[in-house]
Coordinates of C-alpha atoms in Angstrom, one line a residue:
M1 CA 17.0 69.4 30.8
R2 CA 17.6 72.4 33.1
N3 CA 19.4 74.0 30.2
T4 CA 16.1 74.2 28.3
Q5 CA 14.6 76.5 30.9
E6 CA 16.0 79.7 29.6
H7 CA 15.4 78.6 26.0
G8 CA 11.8 77.8 26.9
A9 CA 11.4 81.2 28.5
N10 CA 12.7 83.0 25.5
M11 CA 10.4 81.0 23.3
A12 CA 7.3 81.9 25.5
S13 CA 6.6 85.2 23.8
R14 CA 6.7 83.5 20.3
L15 CA 4.2 80.9 21.6
V16 CA 1.7 83.3 23.0
R17 CA -0.2 84.0 19.8
P18 CA -0.4 80.3 18.7
A19 CA -1.3 79.3 22.3
L20 CA -4.2 81.8 22.4
Q21 CA -5.3 80.7 19.0
Q22 CA -5.2 77.1 20.2
S23 CA -7.3 77.8 23.2
R24 CA -9.9 79.5 21.0
L25 CA -10.0 76.5 18.6
Q26 CA -10.5 74.0 21.4
V27 CA -13.7 75.7 22.7
R28 CA -15.3 75.7 19.2
S29 CA -17.1 73.0 17.5
Y30 CA -16.0 70.7 14.7
N31 CA -17.3 73.1 12.0
G32 CA -16.1 76.3 13.8
S33 CA -19.3 77.5 15.4
T34 CA -19.5 78.0 19.2
S35 CA -20.6 74.8 21.0
S36 CA -23.4 76.3 23.2
K37 CA -25.1 79.4 24.4
P38 CA -25.0 80.7 28.0
A39 CA -27.6 79.1 30.3
K40 CA -30.7 80.9 31.3
D41 CA -30.9 82.5 34.8
G42 CA -31.6 80.0 37.5
C43 CA -30.4 77.1 35.5
H44 CA -27.7 74.8 37.0
I45 CA -24.8 74.3 34.6
V46 CA -22.9 71.0 34.3
D47 CA -19.9 71.8 32.1
M48 CA -18.5 68.7 30.4
R49 CA -16.7 70.4 27.5
S50 CA -13.3 69.7 29.1
D51 CA -11.5 69.1 32.5
T52 CA -9.6 72.4 31.9
V53 CA -12.8 74.3 33.1
T54 CA -12.1 73.2 36.7
K55 CA -11.7 76.0 39.3
P56 CA -9.0 76.0 42.0
T57 CA -10.2 74.5 45.3
A58 CA -10.2 76.6 48.4
A59 CA -7.1 74.9 49.6
M60 CA -5.3 75.6 46.3
R61 CA -6.3 79.3 46.3
Q62 CA -4.9 79.6 49.9
A63 CA -1.7 77.9 48.8
M64 CA -1.3 80.3 45.9
A65 CA -2.0 83.3 48.1
S66 CA 0.6 82.3 50.7
A67 CA 3.2 80.7 48.4
E68 CA 6.8 81.9 49.0
V69 CA 8.1 83.3 45.7
G70 CA 11.5 84.3 44.3
D71 CA 13.3 84.7 40.9
D72 CA 12.7 81.5 39.0
V73 CA 15.2 82.4 36.3
M74 CA 17.9 82.6 39.0
G75 CA 16.7 79.3 40.4
E76 CA 15.6 81.1 43.6
D77 CA 11.9 80.5 43.7
P78 CA 11.5 78.0 46.6
T79 CA 7.9 77.1 45.6
V80 CA 8.8 76.2 42.0
N81 CA 11.9 74.3 43.2
E82 CA 9.9 72.3 45.7
L83 CA 7.2 71.6 43.1
Q84 CA 9.8 70.3 40.6
R85 CA 11.5 68.2 43.3
R86 CA 8.2 66.6 44.3
C87 CA 7.2 65.9 40.7
S88 CA 10.6 64.2 40.0
A89 CA 10.0 62.0 43.1
L90 CA 6.5 61.1 41.9
F91 CA 7.6 60.3 38.4
G92 CA 10.8 58.5 39.4
T93 CA 12.8 60.9 37.2
E94 CA 16.0 62.7 37.7
D95 CA 14.7 66.2 37.1
S96 CA 11.5 68.1 36.1
L97 CA 10.7 71.6 34.8
L98 CA 7.7 73.8 35.4
V99 CA 6.4 75.2 32.1
P100 CA 3.3 77.3 31.2
S101 CA 1.5 74.8 29.1
G102 CA 1.4 71.2 27.9
T103 CA 2.0 72.4 24.4
M104 CA 5.3 74.0 25.5
G105 CA 6.3 70.9 27.5
N106 CA 5.8 68.7 24.4
L107 CA 7.7 71.1 22.2
I108 CA 10.6 71.4 24.6
S109 CA 10.8 67.6 24.7
V110 CA 11.0 67.4 21.0
I111 CA 13.7 70.1 20.9
S112 CA 15.7 68.4 23.6
H113 CA 15.5 64.9 22.0
C114 CA 16.0 66.1 18.5
Q115 CA 19.2 68.2 18.6
G116 CA 20.1 69.6 15.2
R117 CA 18.4 69.4 11.8
F118 CA 17.4 66.6 9.4
Q119 CA 15.5 64.7 12.2
E120 CA 12.1 63.1 12.4
A121 CA 9.6 62.2 15.1
I122 CA 7.0 59.4 14.8
L123 CA 3.5 60.5 16.0
G124 CA 0.0 59.1 15.9
D125 CA -2.2 60.5 13.1
V126 CA -4.8 61.7 15.6
S127 CA -2.5 62.6 18.4
H128 CA -2.8 65.9 20.3
M129 CA 0.7 66.8 19.4
F130 CA -0.1 66.6 15.7
L131 CA -3.7 67.9 15.6
Y132 CA -3.9 70.6 18.2
E133 CA -0.5 72.1 18.9
V134 CA -0.4 74.6 16.0
G135 CA 2.4 72.9 14.1
S136 CA 5.0 73.9 16.7
I137 CA 7.2 70.9 16.2
G138 CA 7.8 72.0 12.6
Q139 CA 7.7 75.7 13.2
F140 CA 10.0 75.9 16.2
A141 CA 11.9 72.6 16.5
G142 CA 12.4 72.2 12.7
V143 CA 11.5 68.5 13.1
Q144 CA 9.6 66.5 10.5
C145 CA 6.6 64.4 11.6
S146 CA 6.1 60.8 10.4
L147 CA 2.5 59.9 11.0
A148 CA 1.4 56.4 11.9
P149 CA -2.3 55.4 12.3
N150 CA -3.7 55.4 15.8
Q151 CA -5.8 52.4 16.7
P152 CA -9.2 52.9 18.4
D153 CA -7.5 52.1 21.7
G154 CA -5.0 54.9 21.3
T155 CA -2.0 52.7 20.5
I156 CA 0.1 52.7 17.4
L157 CA 0.9 49.2 16.2
V158 CA 4.5 48.4 17.1
E159 CA 5.0 47.1 13.5
D160 CA 3.7 50.4 12.2
I161 CA 6.3 52.2 14.3
R162 CA 9.1 49.8 13.2
K163 CA 8.5 50.3 9.5
R164 CA 8.7 54.1 9.9
V165 CA 12.1 54.1 11.6
R166 CA 14.5 55.5 9.0
P167 CA 17.8 53.8 8.0
T168 CA 20.9 55.5 9.3
D169 CA 23.0 54.7 6.3
D170 CA 21.1 56.8 3.7
D171 CA 22.2 60.4 3.6
H172 CA 19.0 61.3 1.7
Q173 CA 16.6 60.5 4.6
P174 CA 16.1 62.3 7.9
W175 CA 17.1 60.5 11.1
T176 CA 14.4 59.0 13.3
K177 CA 15.1 60.4 16.8
L178 CA 11.8 60.2 18.7
I179 CA 8.6 58.2 19.2
C180 CA 5.7 60.2 20.7
L181 CA 2.9 58.4 22.6
E182 CA -0.2 59.9 24.3
N183 CA -1.7 58.5 27.5
T184 CA -4.6 58.9 28.1
H185 CA -5.5 59.4 24.5
N186 CA -7.8 62.4 23.9
K187 CA -9.1 61.8 20.4
C188 CA -9.6 58.1 21.1
G189 CA -11.9 58.9 24.0
G190 CA -9.6 58.8 27.0
K191 CA -8.2 55.4 26.3
V192 CA -5.4 54.1 28.5
L193 CA -2.2 52.6 27.0
P194 CA -1.5 49.2 28.6
L195 CA 1.8 48.9 30.4
N196 CA 2.9 45.9 28.3
Y197 CA 2.3 47.9 25.2
M198 CA 4.5 50.8 26.5
A199 CA 7.2 48.3 27.4
E200 CA 7.1 46.9 23.8
V201 CA 7.5 50.4 22.3
K202 CA 10.4 51.2 24.7
K203 CA 12.1 47.9 23.7
L204 CA 11.7 48.8 20.0
A205 CA 13.1 52.3 20.7
M206 CA 16.1 50.9 22.5
E207 CA 16.7 48.6 19.5
F208 CA 17.0 51.6 17.2
N209 CA 18.6 54.0 19.7
V210 CA 15.7 56.4 19.6
K211 CA 13.9 58.1 22.5
V212 CA 10.2 57.9 23.6
H213 CA 8.3 61.0 24.8
L214 CA 4.9 60.7 26.5
D215 CA 2.2 63.4 26.1
G216 CA 0.8 62.6 29.5
A217 CA -1.6 65.5 29.8
R218 CA -4.0 63.3 31.7
L219 CA -1.4 60.8 33.0
F220 CA -2.9 60.7 36.5
N221 CA -6.2 59.5 35.0
A222 CA -4.3 56.7 33.3
A223 CA -2.5 55.7 36.5
S224 CA -5.9 55.7 38.3
A225 CA -7.5 53.5 35.7
L226 CA -4.5 51.1 35.7
E227 CA -4.4 51.2 39.6
V228 CA -0.6 51.7 39.5
P229 CA 1.8 54.4 40.6
V230 CA 2.5 57.0 37.9
S231 CA 6.2 56.0 38.0
N232 CA 5.1 52.5 36.7
I233 CA 4.0 54.2 33.5
V234 CA 6.9 56.8 33.2
Q235 CA 9.5 54.1 33.5
H236 CA 8.8 53.1 29.9
V237 CA 9.6 56.6 28.5
D238 CA 12.4 59.0 28.4
S239 CA 10.3 62.1 29.0
V240 CA 6.8 63.0 30.0
S241 CA 4.6 66.2 30.1
V242 CA 1.7 66.4 32.5
C243 CA -0.9 69.2 32.7
F244 CA -1.8 70.6 36.1
S245 CA -4.8 72.4 34.5
K246 CA -6.7 69.1 34.1
G247 CA -6.7 66.5 36.8
L248 CA -5.4 68.9 39.5
A249 CA -8.0 71.6 38.9
C250 CA -5.1 74.1 38.6
P251 CA -5.6 77.3 36.7
V252 CA -2.4 77.0 34.6
G253 CA 0.8 75.1 34.3
S254 CA 2.4 71.8 33.3
I255 CA 5.4 69.8 34.4
L256 CA 8.0 68.3 32.1
A257 CA 9.9 65.4 33.6
G258 CA 12.7 63.2 32.3
T259 CA 11.7 59.5 32.7
K260 CA 4.0 59.6 41.3
D261 CA 1.0 60.9 44.0
F262 CA -2.5 60.2 44.0
I263 CA -4.9 62.4 42.1
Y264 CA -8.6 62.3 42.7
I265 CA -10.2 61.2 39.5
P266 CA -14.0 61.5 39.6
P267 CA -15.7 58.1 38.7
G268 CA -18.6 59.9 37.0
A269 CA -17.7 59.3 33.3
K270 CA -18.5 55.5 33.3
R271 CA -21.7 56.0 35.1
L272 CA -22.7 58.9 32.9
A273 CA -22.0 56.8 29.7
A274 CA -24.0 53.9 31.1
G275 CA -26.9 56.2 32.0
I276 CA -27.0 57.7 28.5
M277 CA -27.2 54.2 26.9
A278 CA -29.8 53.1 29.5
S279 CA -32.4 55.4 27.9
P280 CA -35.1 53.0 26.7
S281 CA -36.2 55.0 23.7
N282 CA -32.7 56.1 22.5
K283 CA -32.4 56.2 18.7
V284 CA -30.1 59.1 18.7
V285 CA -26.6 58.3 20.0
V286 CA -24.3 55.4 20.9
V287 CA -21.6 55.2 23.5
D288 CA -19.1 52.3 23.8
V289 CA -19.7 51.9 27.6
P290 CA -17.1 49.1 28.1
G291 CA -14.6 51.3 26.3
V292 CA -14.9 54.1 28.8
Q293 CA -11.7 53.9 30.9
T294 CA -11.1 57.3 32.4
N295 CA -12.8 60.7 32.8
L296 CA -13.3 61.3 29.0
F297 CA -15.4 59.5 26.4
M298 CA -16.9 60.0 23.0
M299 CA -20.5 59.8 21.9
E300 CA -21.4 59.2 18.3
I301 CA -24.7 60.5 16.8
T302 CA -26.6 57.8 14.9
K303 CA -29.8 59.7 14.0
S304 CA -29.8 60.9 10.4
G305 CA -30.0 64.7 10.0
L306 CA -28.9 65.5 13.6
T307 CA -25.5 67.2 14.0
P308 CA -23.2 67.4 17.0
D309 CA -23.7 71.1 17.2
E310 CA -27.5 70.7 17.3
L311 CA -27.4 68.1 20.1
C312 CA -25.0 70.1 22.1
Q313 CA -27.2 73.2 21.7
R314 CA -30.3 71.2 22.8
M315 CA -28.4 69.8 25.9
S316 CA -27.4 73.4 26.8
E317 CA -31.0 74.6 26.7
V318 CA -33.9 74.1 29.1
T319 CA -37.5 74.0 27.9
D320 CA -40.6 74.6 30.1
A321 CA -41.8 71.0 29.4
E322 CA -38.4 69.6 30.5
R323 CA -38.4 71.7 33.7
D324 CA -41.9 70.5 34.6
K325 CA -41.0 66.9 33.9
L326 CA -37.7 66.8 35.7
G327 CA -38.4 69.3 38.5
Y328 CA -35.2 71.2 37.9
S329 CA -33.2 73.0 35.2
V330 CA -29.8 71.7 33.9
S331 CA -27.7 73.1 31.1
A332 CA -25.2 70.4 30.1
L333 CA -22.3 71.7 28.1
M334 CA -20.4 69.4 25.8
L335 CA -17.9 69.7 22.9
P336 CA -18.6 68.7 19.3
F337 CA -15.4 66.8 18.4
S338 CA -15.8 65.3 15.0
E339 CA -18.2 65.1 12.1
M340 CA -20.7 63.0 14.1
G341 CA -19.0 62.8 17.5
I342 CA -19.2 64.7 20.8
R343 CA -16.7 64.6 23.7
L344 CA -17.8 64.5 27.3
V345 CA -15.3 65.0 30.2
T346 CA -15.9 64.7 33.9
H347 CA -13.7 66.4 36.4
N348 CA -13.2 67.6 39.9
D349 CA -16.0 70.2 39.8
I350 CA -18.7 67.7 38.7
T351 CA -20.5 66.1 41.6
D352 CA -22.5 62.9 41.9
E353 CA -25.6 65.0 41.8
D354 CA -24.4 66.7 38.6
V355 CA -24.0 63.2 37.0
D356 CA -27.5 62.1 38.2
R357 CA -29.2 65.2 36.9
T358 CA -27.3 65.1 33.6
I359 CA -28.3 61.4 33.0
S360 CA -31.9 62.4 33.6
K361 CA -31.6 65.3 31.2
F362 CA -30.0 63.0 28.6
Q363 CA -32.7 60.5 28.9
Y364 CA -35.4 63.2 28.5
V365 CA -33.7 64.8 25.5
L366 CA -32.9 61.5 23.8
A367 CA -36.6 60.4 24.1
E368 CA -37.6 63.8 22.7
L369 CA -35.3 63.5 19.7
S370 CA -36.1 59.8 19.1
Q371 CA -39.8 60.6 18.3

């Protein structure tokens, strides 16, 4: 894996433009318009568009300011070396590599596992690697994607994977070299893949001599929900990428590891989802509260004529009547995520008070829109 570091660095400049494009796409709504307007002066903002909006803590800023640095290309940056060593210990892997982004981490994994041409990777049809990583697998790795349907819980049926594994005795077909999973699963609302399921997939992969890569952008959230060490999850895969810019409230960076720590995961998502559905006059949205497993969930609009953009816009605004009723001003920022769906994400910068006030605002707005 260490041999991929120089290759990854050389590739960085070619990924800059797609990465910037990706970041712009992810803060826009389903139909391409911006998801909300800036809040008015004096209004408290609760930003639930993504956990990537987190700011570094005071301790993290101090650590960055005082970090000992060196030449990473020469392997002489003691801070990077220690970070990679600690991550390897946490994940139970032999080695790890610091990379600028999760997209690059996933791409490097595909390149490493799929050496040469005429090869194929099996991915979920609503996986982040397929939907939101600017086609980098095909563009840079030259690897074909075989899509299998993701189930609502984020899994891919083992039988669906099995029937997509290519025969090795047909010269006309590409070779299946890699199975890619996602945990927690973004598009499926932060769902956590069960450990027994991951063990099943790994068993299938070993049967066909293919590798398993895990897009673990929010892996620590999954470990928290399962109440297991991270290494208990990673043991079922051959490689994993984890984003520091999400659960760790870090401004940038991801780690790529070949095959643990406690991360604070705010418990606000489940309470927020339950509070939304507790609105007595709600005829506008529905949330699968029992299905909320981590810090991310989806909300579906059920009211005819109302769009995700319109509800997000209303939740970002504050009316005089609302301010008088609630006694405070809250602008709640969310991300339209599908034709009738909205994604909400809690994170380190959202407090218990933020959740309480957002629930109150939701109940007020849902009552207003239900009339």
